[in-house]
C-alpha angles and dihedrals in degrees: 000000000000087000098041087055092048092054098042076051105051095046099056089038093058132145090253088051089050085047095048096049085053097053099042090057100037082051084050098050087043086043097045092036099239093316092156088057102037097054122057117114084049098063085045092061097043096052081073105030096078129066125207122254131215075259095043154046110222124254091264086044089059096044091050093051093048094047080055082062091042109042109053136099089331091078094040103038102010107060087049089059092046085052097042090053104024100034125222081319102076089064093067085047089053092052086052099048083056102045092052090036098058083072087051091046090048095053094043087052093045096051098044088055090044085053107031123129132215100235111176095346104313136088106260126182162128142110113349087050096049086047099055094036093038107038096020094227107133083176097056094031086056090047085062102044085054091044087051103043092043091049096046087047106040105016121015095061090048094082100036096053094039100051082053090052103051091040089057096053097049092050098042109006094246113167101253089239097055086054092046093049088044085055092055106048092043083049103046083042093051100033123037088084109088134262096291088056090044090048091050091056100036086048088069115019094052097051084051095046107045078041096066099038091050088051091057091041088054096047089053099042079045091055084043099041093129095069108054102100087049091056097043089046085055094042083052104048089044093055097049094043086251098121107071093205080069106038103104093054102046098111085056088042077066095036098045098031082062109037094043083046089047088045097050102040099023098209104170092005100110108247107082101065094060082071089047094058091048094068126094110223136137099247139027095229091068100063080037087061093034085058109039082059095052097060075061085060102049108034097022098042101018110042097030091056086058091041091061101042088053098048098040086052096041088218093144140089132223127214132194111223091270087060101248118134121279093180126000120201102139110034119203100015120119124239104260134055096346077072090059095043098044087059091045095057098057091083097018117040104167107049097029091104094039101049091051097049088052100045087039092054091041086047095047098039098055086041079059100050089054091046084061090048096055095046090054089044079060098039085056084057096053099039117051081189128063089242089184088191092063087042098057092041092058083050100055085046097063094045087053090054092048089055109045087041089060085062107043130083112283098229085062093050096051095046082055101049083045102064093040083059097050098040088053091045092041086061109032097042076052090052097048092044086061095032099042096116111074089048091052083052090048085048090049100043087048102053088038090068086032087069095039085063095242127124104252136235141174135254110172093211089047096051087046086246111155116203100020126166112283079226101075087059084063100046090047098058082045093062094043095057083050099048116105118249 
């Protein structure tokens, strides 16, 4: 079965599939202008100016949701990883994938609001709607809807609930089953409750927590603040093949640099625009622009701030592709979080193990909840009814897979979450390529009212979008009876 999974794994992760990431978001910053650059305190101040709705999370709500995607084991484990098989290098490739996949993320999140539907009350979106109104394929559209809700039930949560499980022991010796069963309760307690219930708890528990990593990340890149041109210098050459400790290992420093980075921020992966949809807002530009910003959070802040810690503090090993040390600094520890808390403990010994168990199980559980709430956005899509059986079995689906996954090996969980990742980004970077347009309208007739210093709103016609959402059309009479005369 272990080699069943690698070569499922090595198939989908490809170097066409590297090249192809690349070239979708470099065509979407040609295509958006820079929109992810130019920007930015806009999407700041949008991320405060829109309330939610009974329909509809705000779009803080949204961006939270969607960080809880984001930040999660990817900044912790996975940039170790990229760093134990691509080198320093593979930093520099992480920061490139989200810079170029911040476009992508705006025109997946733009595209999920122009296409969202209202299902039992709420906004619900992403992919597979945008897919089936946008490109007018039920059968693709339907393909997408399978592959996510396979990948949120049986691959996605592995990694997530195992990586809690072995922290924790470590930490505090707990049996791997009693945290698993403890995951499952907490999450069948916290989630089970709809989008508007997930954003209320992700709205506070993932500021706290990013907050807190990024402090003692800051404390330990202040104490090491010599030594930052001397890292960055390093990240550089590495990148480039121009450090020969690294130069056997330059073509993974891209492929890992970019699927770890694709991994972490999941910009064109899918998932995030199932939070986007979520959102009530008056025009599909703004969670675009909420979206694209968040990609900045999770790989530029995040990620960047462990990478740091790792590399000042030279707690991290490096391996060829036969697996034999490139560098050895740390002998005997695995690649993923040791590496962390091996950094961590350089300045603080007695609480290195325990901090990162609790902000990894804070990061991964949050990264699970909104793994529940994309598989029920697809679910919505598949299912016109509430079928409340389907929907519990799915449920208890889900809680199955996060438990056996506490108590298995972590190299199995990871090969897993990895091909639910690239099965989800393989379809969905193919589905905005084709349906960029309307996005890059919405973008236009945004910016167009932007500049005439009115708040904007959509209207599909107007914006030259066929096959809208009808509910625009009612979100767009609502804010004309509130307007003032």
């Amino acid at each position: 079965m272990e080699k069943i999974i690698n070569l499922v794994n090595s198939l989908i992760w490809s170097d066409v599939f590297i090249a192809f990431c690349l070239f979708v978001g470099l065509l979407f910053t040609f295509r958006t202008k820079l929109v992810q650059l130019r920007y930015i305190p806009l999407m700041i101040k949008l991320l405060f100016t829109e309330g939610s709705s009974e329909k509809g999370v705000s779009p803080f709500q949204a961006f939270s949701l969607a960080i809880a995607g984001r930040v999660g084991v990817g900044n912790i484990v996975g940039v170790a990883t990229a760093i134990a098989a691509g080198g320093p290098g593979a930093i520099f490739w992480m920061w490139v994938i989200a810079f170029l996949g911040s476009a992508s993320a705006f025109i997946e999140s733009t595209l999920a609001q122009i296409y969202k539907k209202e299902v039992n009350g709420q906004y619900c979106g992403g992919p597979a709607f945008y897919i089936e109104k946008g490109m007018s394929s039920k059968a693709f559209a339907l393909a997408f809807a399978l592959v996510t809700i396979i990948s949120c039930t049986l691959f996605l949560p592995s990694i997530q609930s195992n990586s809690i499980s072995t922290s924790i022991y470590h930490a505090f010796q707990v049996p791997h089953w009693i945290t698993g069963l403890l995951i499952c309760i907490l999450l069948a307690l916290t989630v089970f409750g709809g989008a508007k219930k997930i954003g209320r708890v992700a709205q506070v528990v993932v500021p706290i927590m990013a907050s807190l990593y990024i402090l003692m990340a800051f404390i330990i890149i202040c104490i090491n603040i010599q030594e930052v041109p001397a890292i960055f210098s390093l990240i550089f050459k590495s990148a480039f093949n121009l450090e020969a400790t690294f130069s056997g290992i330059f073509g993974s420093a891209i492929a890992w640099g970019v699927k770890r980075g694709i991994y972490s921020n999941e910009a064109g992966q899918g998932t995030a625009p199932h939070a986007a949809a979520a959102s009530a807002t008056t025009h599909p530009a703004t969670q675009g622009f909420v979206q694209a910003f968040s990609v900045y959070i999770d790989t530029i802040f995040v990620c960047t701030a462990t990478a740091l810690m790792i590399l000042f503090t030279n707690q991290y090993n490096v391996f060829d592709d036969a697996g034999a040390y490139i560098i050895k600094n740390i002998p005997g520890v695995e690649p993923g979080s040791g590496y962390t808390v091996k950094a961590i403990a350089t300045q603080f010994p007695l609480i290195a193990s325990q901090f990162i168990a609790i902000a990894l199980t804070f990061f991964a559980f949050t990264t699970i909840m909104s793994y529940v709430f994309i598989a029920e956005s697809n679910f919505d899509y598949l299912s016109k009814k509430k079928n409340l059986l389907l929907r519990w079995g799915m449920r208890i689906v889900i809680l199955t897979t996060v438990f056996i996954a506490s108590i298995n090996e972590p190299s199995t969980a990871w090969a897993v979450g990895d091909i639910g990742v690239g099965a989800m980004a393989w379809m969905n970077l193919t589905a905005i390529l084709i349906l960029q347009k309307p996005a890059l309208l919405a973008l236009k007739d945004y910016l167009e009212q932007y500049k005439q210093g009115i708040k904007p709103t959509f209207d599909p016609e107007k914006a030259g979008i066929a096959n809208a959402s009808s509910v625009w059309k009612e979100i767009l009479e609502e804010n004309n009876k509130i307007k003032p005369s």
